[in-house]
Amino acid sequence: MNITESESNHQDLDKMSVNELLTNINQEDQTVAQSVSKVIPQIEGLVKEIIPRMQIGGRIFYIGAGTSGRLGVVDASECPPTYGVEQGMVVGIIAGGDSAIRNSVEFAEDSTEQAWEDLQEYLINHKDIVIGIAASGTTPYVINGLKKAKEHGILTGCITCNPDSPLAWEAEFPIEPIVGPEFVTGSTRMKAGTAQKLVLNMISTSVMIQLGRVKGNRMVDMQLSNNKLVDRGAKMIMEMLQVNYKIASGLLKEHGSVRKVIDFIKDSNA
C-alpha cells in the first residue's frame, strides 16, 4: 500500500487563503510526532545494535535519494561539530553524489548497482551499519544498497513511511512511521520528510549520548568553530566548575574543549 502517494486530506489548495494554507499544513504536521512515537520500540532495537558496533570502530552510513538522501547528509554532517566525533564516523550518501544535494540528478535513484559501489568507496565492513532512507520504501538505489550490505553481513535498518514496503523487507531493523497523505498529494518532503528527520535526530542523538559524547545534558565535545560556541563552552565551564567567565574562557582557550578542561581539573584534584 503506497500511502505516501494517496490523495491529500484537503482539496482545492489553490483556492485557500494564506492563513488557511498555513493552518492546514500545521494541523497535518501535528500528527507527525504521534506517528513517530508509535515506532519508538523499532528505533530502540536499531540503536541498541548500533552502539556496540560503534564502540569497536563501526560507522553509520545513511543512504537515500532526493529529500531522503539530503536528510541523511544533514544528520551525518552535524555529528562532528555537535559531538566532536571525527569526520567519517557518520556518513551520508545521496544517489547522484554530492551535486544531488543541491540539484536533481535524473534517474540516479533508479540505479540498482550504484549504492553498493558508493559504499565500497568507504571500505565498508561488518562492523558498520547501513540505514536506508526512502519515504516510499520503493527506491531501487536504497533497496539494492541494503540488500548488498546484508549479503555482506552488515547490519541494516531503514526509515520509510509506507507499511510493508520492499525496503522494509530488506532491512533487519525497519522503522516505519506512517504519517498518512501529504498536504500536497505525494510531496513527501513534507510530513514524511519531517518524520524521517525526527527519527534521524533520535538515532544519532541517543547513540552519541550512549557513546559518552554528552555530560549531563551538555555537548562537552562540541567543536568551538565560532564565537557563539566558544561563549557557550565558557558558560558550561563556569557552571560546572563554579568559576567566573574570565577564568572559564582562559581554561577553554588553553585546553581547546570543555571535556579537556573538565578532565584537566579532575586530574589536578586526583
Coordinates of C-alpha atoms in Angstrom, one line a residue:
M1 CA 0.0 0.0 0.0
N2 CA 1.6 3.3 -1.1
I3 CA 0.2 5.7 1.5
T4 CA 2.7 8.4 0.7
E5 CA 1.1 8.8 -2.8
S6 CA -2.5 8.7 -1.6
E7 CA -4.9 11.7 -2.1
S8 CA -4.5 14.7 0.2
N9 CA -7.0 15.1 3.0
H10 CA -7.5 18.7 1.7
Q11 CA -9.0 19.8 -1.6
D12 CA -8.7 22.9 -3.7
L13 CA -5.5 24.1 -2.2
D14 CA -5.2 26.8 -4.8
K15 CA -8.4 28.4 -3.6
M16 CA -7.3 28.7 0.1
S17 CA -6.1 31.9 1.7
V18 CA -2.6 32.1 3.1
N19 CA -3.9 31.7 6.6
E20 CA -5.9 28.6 5.6
L21 CA -2.9 27.1 3.9
L22 CA -0.6 27.7 6.9
T23 CA -3.2 26.5 9.4
N24 CA -4.0 23.3 7.5
I25 CA -0.3 22.5 6.9
N26 CA 0.3 22.9 10.6
Q27 CA -2.6 20.7 11.6
E28 CA -1.2 17.9 9.3
D29 CA 2.3 18.4 10.8
Q30 CA 0.9 18.0 14.4
T31 CA 0.2 14.3 13.6
V32 CA 3.8 13.5 12.7
A33 CA 5.3 13.3 16.2
Q34 CA 2.4 10.9 17.1
S35 CA 3.3 8.7 14.2
V36 CA 7.0 8.6 15.3
S37 CA 6.1 7.8 18.9
K38 CA 4.5 4.6 17.7
V39 CA 7.8 3.3 16.3
I40 CA 10.0 4.0 19.3
P41 CA 10.4 0.3 20.0
Q42 CA 11.7 -0.2 16.5
I43 CA 14.1 2.7 16.8
E44 CA 15.3 1.4 20.2
G45 CA 16.0 -2.0 18.7
L46 CA 18.2 -0.5 16.0
V47 CA 20.0 1.9 18.3
K48 CA 20.9 -1.0 20.7
E49 CA 22.5 -2.8 17.8
I50 CA 24.4 0.3 16.6
I51 CA 26.1 1.2 19.9
P52 CA 28.3 -1.9 20.4
R53 CA 29.4 -1.8 16.7
M54 CA 30.4 1.8 17.0
Q55 CA 32.3 1.1 20.2
I56 CA 34.6 -1.2 18.2
G57 CA 35.1 1.3 15.4
G58 CA 31.9 0.8 13.3
R59 CA 30.4 3.6 11.4
I60 CA 26.8 4.6 10.4
F61 CA 26.1 5.0 6.7
Y62 CA 22.8 6.7 5.6
I63 CA 21.8 6.1 2.0
G64 CA 19.0 7.8 0.2
A65 CA 17.8 9.7 -2.8
G66 CA 16.3 13.2 -3.1
T67 CA 14.9 14.6 0.1
S68 CA 15.6 11.4 2.0
G69 CA 19.2 11.4 0.9
R70 CA 19.6 15.1 1.8
L71 CA 18.2 14.5 5.3
G72 CA 20.8 11.7 5.8
V73 CA 23.6 14.0 4.7
V74 CA 22.4 16.8 7.1
D75 CA 22.3 14.4 10.1
A76 CA 25.7 13.0 9.3
S77 CA 27.3 16.4 8.7
E78 CA 26.1 17.7 12.1
C79 CA 27.6 15.0 14.2
P80 CA 31.3 16.2 14.1
P81 CA 30.6 19.8 15.2
T82 CA 27.9 18.8 17.7
Y83 CA 29.7 15.8 19.4
G84 CA 33.3 16.2 18.4
V85 CA 33.5 12.9 16.6
E86 CA 35.8 12.5 13.6
Q87 CA 34.6 13.0 10.1
G88 CA 33.5 9.7 8.7
M89 CA 32.0 8.2 11.8
V90 CA 28.6 9.0 10.4
V91 CA 28.4 9.3 6.7
G92 CA 25.5 10.5 4.5
I93 CA 25.5 9.2 0.9
I94 CA 23.0 10.5 -1.6
A95 CA 22.1 9.0 -5.0
G96 CA 23.8 11.0 -7.7
G97 CA 26.7 12.2 -5.5
D98 CA 27.2 15.5 -3.7
S99 CA 25.9 17.5 -6.6
A100 CA 22.5 15.9 -5.9
I101 CA 22.4 17.8 -2.5
R102 CA 21.6 21.0 -4.4
N103 CA 20.3 19.7 -7.8
S104 CA 18.2 16.9 -9.0
V105 CA 20.2 14.2 -10.7
E106 CA 17.9 12.4 -13.2
F107 CA 17.3 8.7 -12.7
A108 CA 20.1 8.4 -10.0
E109 CA 17.6 6.8 -7.6
D110 CA 16.8 4.1 -10.2
S111 CA 20.3 2.5 -10.2
T112 CA 20.4 -1.0 -8.7
E113 CA 24.2 -1.0 -8.5
Q114 CA 25.4 2.4 -7.6
A115 CA 24.6 2.4 -3.8
W116 CA 26.9 -0.6 -3.2
E117 CA 29.6 1.0 -5.3
D118 CA 29.3 4.2 -3.3
L119 CA 29.5 2.3 0.0
Q120 CA 32.6 0.3 -1.2
E121 CA 34.5 3.6 -1.6
Y122 CA 34.5 3.8 2.2
L123 CA 35.8 0.2 2.6
I124 CA 32.6 -0.7 4.4
N125 CA 32.9 -3.8 6.6
H126 CA 31.0 -6.0 9.1
K127 CA 31.4 -3.5 12.0
D128 CA 29.4 -0.8 10.1
I129 CA 25.7 -0.1 9.9
V130 CA 23.7 0.9 6.8
I131 CA 20.4 2.8 7.2
G132 CA 18.3 3.2 4.1
I133 CA 16.1 6.3 4.0
A134 CA 13.2 6.4 1.5
A135 CA 9.7 7.8 2.1
S136 CA 8.0 5.5 -0.3
G137 CA 10.2 2.4 0.5
T138 CA 10.5 1.7 -3.2
T139 CA 13.6 3.5 -4.3
P140 CA 15.9 1.0 -6.2
Y141 CA 19.1 2.7 -5.2
V142 CA 18.3 2.3 -1.5
I143 CA 16.7 -1.1 -1.7
N144 CA 19.6 -2.7 -3.5
G145 CA 22.2 -0.9 -1.3
L146 CA 20.6 -2.5 1.7
K147 CA 20.3 -5.9 0.0
K148 CA 24.0 -5.9 -0.8
A149 CA 25.0 -4.7 2.6
K150 CA 23.0 -7.5 4.3
E151 CA 24.6 -10.1 1.9
H152 CA 28.0 -9.0 3.3
G153 CA 27.0 -9.4 6.9
I154 CA 26.5 -5.7 7.6
L155 CA 23.7 -4.5 10.0
T156 CA 20.8 -2.9 8.1
G157 CA 18.0 -0.6 9.1
C158 CA 15.6 1.7 7.2
I159 CA 13.3 4.6 7.7
T160 CA 10.2 4.6 5.4
C161 CA 6.7 6.0 5.7
N162 CA 4.9 3.2 3.8
P163 CA 3.9 0.0 5.6
D164 CA 5.4 -3.4 4.5
S165 CA 7.4 -1.8 1.7
P166 CA 10.2 -3.5 -0.4
L167 CA 12.8 -1.5 1.5
A168 CA 11.4 -2.8 4.9
W169 CA 11.7 -6.3 3.6
E170 CA 15.4 -5.9 3.0
A171 CA 16.1 -4.2 6.4
E172 CA 16.8 -6.2 9.6
F173 CA 15.5 -3.2 11.6
P174 CA 12.7 -1.4 9.6
I175 CA 11.4 1.8 11.1
E176 CA 8.0 2.8 9.6
P177 CA 6.4 5.9 10.9
I178 CA 3.1 6.0 8.9
V179 CA 2.2 9.7 8.5
G180 CA -0.6 9.3 6.0
P181 CA -1.3 11.5 3.0
E182 CA 0.7 14.6 2.4
F183 CA -0.9 18.1 2.3
V184 CA 0.2 18.4 -1.3
T185 CA -0.5 14.9 -2.7
G186 CA 2.7 13.0 -3.0
S187 CA 5.0 15.8 -1.7
T188 CA 7.0 13.6 0.7
R189 CA 9.4 16.4 1.6
M190 CA 6.6 17.5 4.0
K191 CA 5.2 15.1 6.6
A192 CA 7.3 12.1 5.6
G193 CA 10.4 14.3 5.5
T194 CA 9.6 15.6 8.9
A195 CA 9.1 12.1 10.3
Q196 CA 12.4 11.0 8.8
K197 CA 14.2 14.0 10.3
L198 CA 12.8 13.2 13.7
V199 CA 13.8 9.6 13.6
L200 CA 17.4 10.5 12.4
N201 CA 17.6 13.0 15.3
M202 CA 16.6 10.3 17.7
I203 CA 19.1 7.7 16.3
S204 CA 22.2 9.9 16.2
T205 CA 21.5 11.8 19.4
S206 CA 20.8 8.7 21.5
V207 CA 23.8 6.9 20.0
M208 CA 26.2 9.8 20.7
I209 CA 24.9 10.1 24.3
Q210 CA 25.4 6.4 24.9
L211 CA 28.9 6.7 23.4
G212 CA 29.7 9.2 26.2
R213 CA 29.6 12.4 24.0
V214 CA 27.4 14.2 26.4
K215 CA 27.9 15.0 30.1
G216 CA 24.7 15.7 32.0
N217 CA 22.9 17.5 29.2
R218 CA 25.9 19.3 27.8
M219 CA 27.7 18.9 24.5
V220 CA 31.1 18.8 26.1
D221 CA 32.9 17.6 22.9
M222 CA 31.4 20.2 20.5
Q223 CA 33.8 21.9 18.1
L224 CA 34.5 25.5 19.0
S225 CA 34.0 26.7 15.5
N226 CA 32.5 30.2 16.1
N227 CA 32.2 32.8 18.8
K228 CA 28.7 31.6 19.9
L229 CA 30.0 28.1 20.6
V230 CA 33.1 29.5 22.4
D231 CA 30.9 31.5 24.6
R232 CA 28.6 28.5 25.2
G233 CA 31.6 26.4 26.1
A234 CA 32.9 29.0 28.6
K235 CA 29.5 29.2 30.3
M236 CA 29.4 25.4 30.6
I237 CA 32.7 25.6 32.4
M238 CA 31.6 28.4 34.6
E239 CA 28.6 26.3 35.7
M240 CA 30.4 23.1 36.1
L241 CA 33.5 24.4 38.0
Q242 CA 31.8 27.4 39.7
V243 CA 34.4 29.9 38.3
N244 CA 33.9 33.3 36.7
Y245 CA 33.7 33.9 33.0
K246 CA 37.3 35.2 32.6
I247 CA 38.8 32.0 34.2
A248 CA 36.4 29.8 32.3
S249 CA 37.4 31.4 29.0
G250 CA 41.1 31.1 29.8
L251 CA 40.8 27.4 30.6
L252 CA 38.8 26.8 27.4
K253 CA 41.4 28.7 25.3
E254 CA 44.2 26.8 26.9
H255 CA 42.7 23.2 26.6
G256 CA 40.6 23.6 23.5
S257 CA 37.4 21.8 24.6
V258 CA 35.0 21.7 27.5
R259 CA 35.8 18.0 28.1
K260 CA 39.5 18.6 28.2
V261 CA 39.1 21.3 30.8
I262 CA 37.0 19.0 32.9
D263 CA 39.5 16.2 32.6
F264 CA 42.4 18.6 33.4
I265 CA 40.7 19.8 36.6
K266 CA 39.7 16.2 37.6
D267 CA 43.3 15.0 37.1
S268 CA 44.7 18.0 39.0
N269 CA 42.4 17.2 42.0
A270 CA 43.2 13.5 41.9

